Amino acid sequence: VQLQASGGGSVQAGGSLRLSCAASGLSFSAYGMGWFRQAPGKERYFVAAISWTGGSTAYADSVKGRFTISRDNAKNTVYLQMNSLKPEDTAVYYCAADRSTYTDTWRTRHEAAFGSWGQGTQVTVSS
């Protein structure tokens, strides 16, 4: 399984970025997907997740209303649209695939629910 995250960069506060995560080596449409982030010196935290159909989503309170997760199963890609970015959004962002197919374990928002991880993409928001 390979998850390739891209789209990170440096923006000013209030700006937007769109992260992409291209998946290969798995039946993408059968897996819930998630995004996590890790700031320097901190643990990795849940950001957003989406069901295998794309019909259900979940967000951390800190990003709700600003970030939108979506997926295109035809392209084996999950996205994270990030608007109204704040300096506290600065982190390495990781995409991840649910540990099992056709399950709702992604709803737990726990790292342990996700079995495959991408390499991360850096997002830096300046004030």
CSV table of C-alpha atoms in Angstrom, one decimal:
chain,number,residue,atom,x,y,z
A,1,VAL,CA,0.0,0.0,0.0
A,2,GLN,CA,1.3,3.5,-0.9
A,3,LEU,CA,-0.3,6.7,0.1
A,4,GLN,CA,1.3,9.8,-1.5
A,5,ALA,CA,0.4,13.1,0.1
A,6,SER,CA,1.0,16.4,-1.7
A,7,GLY,CA,-0.2,20.0,-1.9
A,8,GLY,CA,1.5,21.3,1.2
A,9,GLY,CA,3.3,24.6,1.3
A,10,SER,CA,3.6,28.0,3.0
A,11,VAL,CA,0.7,30.4,3.1
A,12,GLN,CA,-0.3,33.5,5.1
A,13,ALA,CA,-3.0,33.3,7.7
A,14,GLY,CA,-6.4,33.4,6.0
A,15,GLY,CA,-5.2,31.6,3.0
A,16,SER,CA,-6.1,28.3,1.5
A,17,LEU,CA,-4.4,25.0,0.5
A,18,ARG,CA,-5.7,21.8,-0.9
A,19,LEU,CA,-4.0,18.6,0.1
A,20,SER,CA,-4.2,15.5,-2.0
A,21,CYS,CA,-3.4,11.9,-1.1
A,22,ALA,CA,-3.1,9.4,-4.0
A,23,ALA,CA,-3.5,5.8,-3.0
A,24,SER,CA,-2.3,2.6,-4.7
A,25,GLY,CA,-2.0,-1.0,-3.8
A,26,LEU,CA,-5.4,-1.2,-2.1
A,27,SER,CA,-9.0,-1.3,-3.1
A,28,PHE,CA,-9.4,2.4,-2.4
A,29,SER,CA,-13.2,2.6,-2.6
A,30,ALA,CA,-13.5,0.0,0.2
A,31,TYR,CA,-11.6,2.0,2.8
A,32,GLY,CA,-12.4,4.9,5.0
A,33,MET,CA,-9.7,7.5,4.8
A,34,GLY,CA,-8.4,10.1,7.3
A,35,TRP,CA,-6.1,13.1,7.7
A,36,PHE,CA,-4.0,13.6,10.8
A,37,ARG,CA,-1.4,16.3,11.6
A,38,GLN,CA,1.6,16.6,13.8
A,39,ALA,CA,3.1,19.9,14.9
A,40,PRO,CA,6.8,20.1,16.0
A,41,GLY,CA,7.2,18.6,19.5
A,42,LYS,CA,3.6,17.5,19.7
A,43,GLU,CA,1.7,14.3,19.2
A,44,ARG,CA,-0.1,13.4,16.0
A,45,TYR,CA,-3.8,14.5,16.1
A,46,PHE,CA,-6.9,13.6,14.1
A,47,VAL,CA,-8.1,16.2,11.6
A,48,ALA,CA,-10.8,14.7,9.4
A,49,ALA,CA,-12.0,11.4,8.0
A,50,ILE,CA,-14.4,10.2,5.4
A,51,SER,CA,-16.3,6.9,4.8
A,52,TRP,CA,-15.5,4.6,1.9
A,53,THR,CA,-18.5,6.0,0.0
A,54,GLY,CA,-17.8,9.6,0.8
A,55,GLY,CA,-21.2,9.9,2.3
A,56,SER,CA,-20.1,10.4,5.9
A,57,THR,CA,-17.4,12.7,7.3
A,58,ALA,CA,-16.0,13.7,10.7
A,59,TYR,CA,-13.9,16.6,11.7
A,60,ALA,CA,-11.9,17.8,14.7
A,61,ASP,CA,-13.5,20.7,16.4
A,62,SER,CA,-10.5,22.9,15.7
A,63,VAL,CA,-11.0,22.6,11.9
A,64,LYS,CA,-14.8,22.3,11.6
A,65,GLY,CA,-16.2,24.8,9.2
A,66,ARG,CA,-12.8,25.6,7.7
A,67,PHE,CA,-11.6,22.3,6.3
A,68,THR,CA,-13.4,19.9,4.0
A,69,ILE,CA,-12.5,16.3,3.3
A,70,SER,CA,-13.6,14.7,0.1
A,71,ARG,CA,-12.7,11.7,-2.1
A,72,ASP,CA,-12.7,10.7,-5.7
A,73,ASN,CA,-12.9,6.9,-5.8
A,74,ALA,CA,-12.3,6.9,-9.6
A,75,LYS,CA,-9.0,8.6,-9.0
A,76,ASN,CA,-8.1,6.7,-5.8
A,77,THR,CA,-7.5,10.1,-4.2
A,78,VAL,CA,-8.7,11.8,-1.0
A,79,TYR,CA,-8.5,15.5,-0.5
A,80,LEU,CA,-8.4,18.0,2.3
A,81,GLN,CA,-9.5,21.5,1.4
A,82,MET,CA,-8.2,23.9,4.0
A,83,ASN,CA,-9.6,27.4,4.1
A,84,SER,CA,-9.1,30.3,6.6
A,85,LEU,CA,-5.8,28.9,7.7
A,86,LYS,CA,-4.4,29.9,11.0
A,87,PRO,CA,-0.8,29.7,12.3
A,88,GLU,CA,-1.8,27.0,14.6
A,89,ASP,CA,-2.6,24.8,11.6
A,90,THR,CA,1.1,24.6,10.9
A,91,ALA,CA,2.1,20.9,11.0
A,92,VAL,CA,3.0,17.9,8.9
A,93,TYR,CA,-0.2,16.5,7.5
A,94,TYR,CA,-0.6,12.7,7.0
A,95,CYS,CA,-3.2,10.8,5.2
A,96,ALA,CA,-4.2,7.3,6.3
A,97,ALA,CA,-6.4,4.4,5.3
A,98,ASP,CA,-8.7,2.5,7.6
A,99,ARG,CA,-7.2,-0.7,8.9
A,100,SER,CA,-10.1,-2.8,7.5
A,101,THR,CA,-12.5,-2.6,4.6
A,102,TYR,CA,-16.1,-1.5,4.8
A,103,THR,CA,-15.9,-0.6,8.4
A,104,ASP,CA,-16.7,2.5,10.4
A,105,THR,CA,-13.6,2.3,12.7
A,106,TRP,CA,-12.4,5.6,11.2
A,107,ARG,CA,-15.2,7.2,13.2
A,108,THR,CA,-13.2,6.5,16.4
A,109,ARG,CA,-10.7,9.1,15.2
A,110,HIS,CA,-7.9,7.0,16.8
A,111,GLU,CA,-4.6,6.4,15.0
A,112,ALA,CA,-5.0,2.7,15.8
A,113,ALA,CA,-8.0,2.5,13.5
A,114,PHE,CA,-5.8,3.3,10.5
A,115,GLY,CA,-3.4,0.7,9.1
A,116,SER,CA,-1.6,2.5,6.3
A,117,TRP,CA,0.0,5.9,6.4
A,118,GLY,CA,1.5,8.3,3.9
A,119,GLN,CA,4.8,10.1,4.3
A,120,GLY,CA,3.3,13.5,5.2
A,121,THR,CA,3.3,16.9,3.6
A,122,GLN,CA,4.3,20.1,5.4
A,123,VAL,CA,1.9,23.0,5.9
A,124,THR,CA,3.2,26.3,7.2
A,125,VAL,CA,0.9,29.2,8.0
A,126,SER,CA,2.5,32.5,8.8
A,127,SER,CA,0.8,35.3,10.7
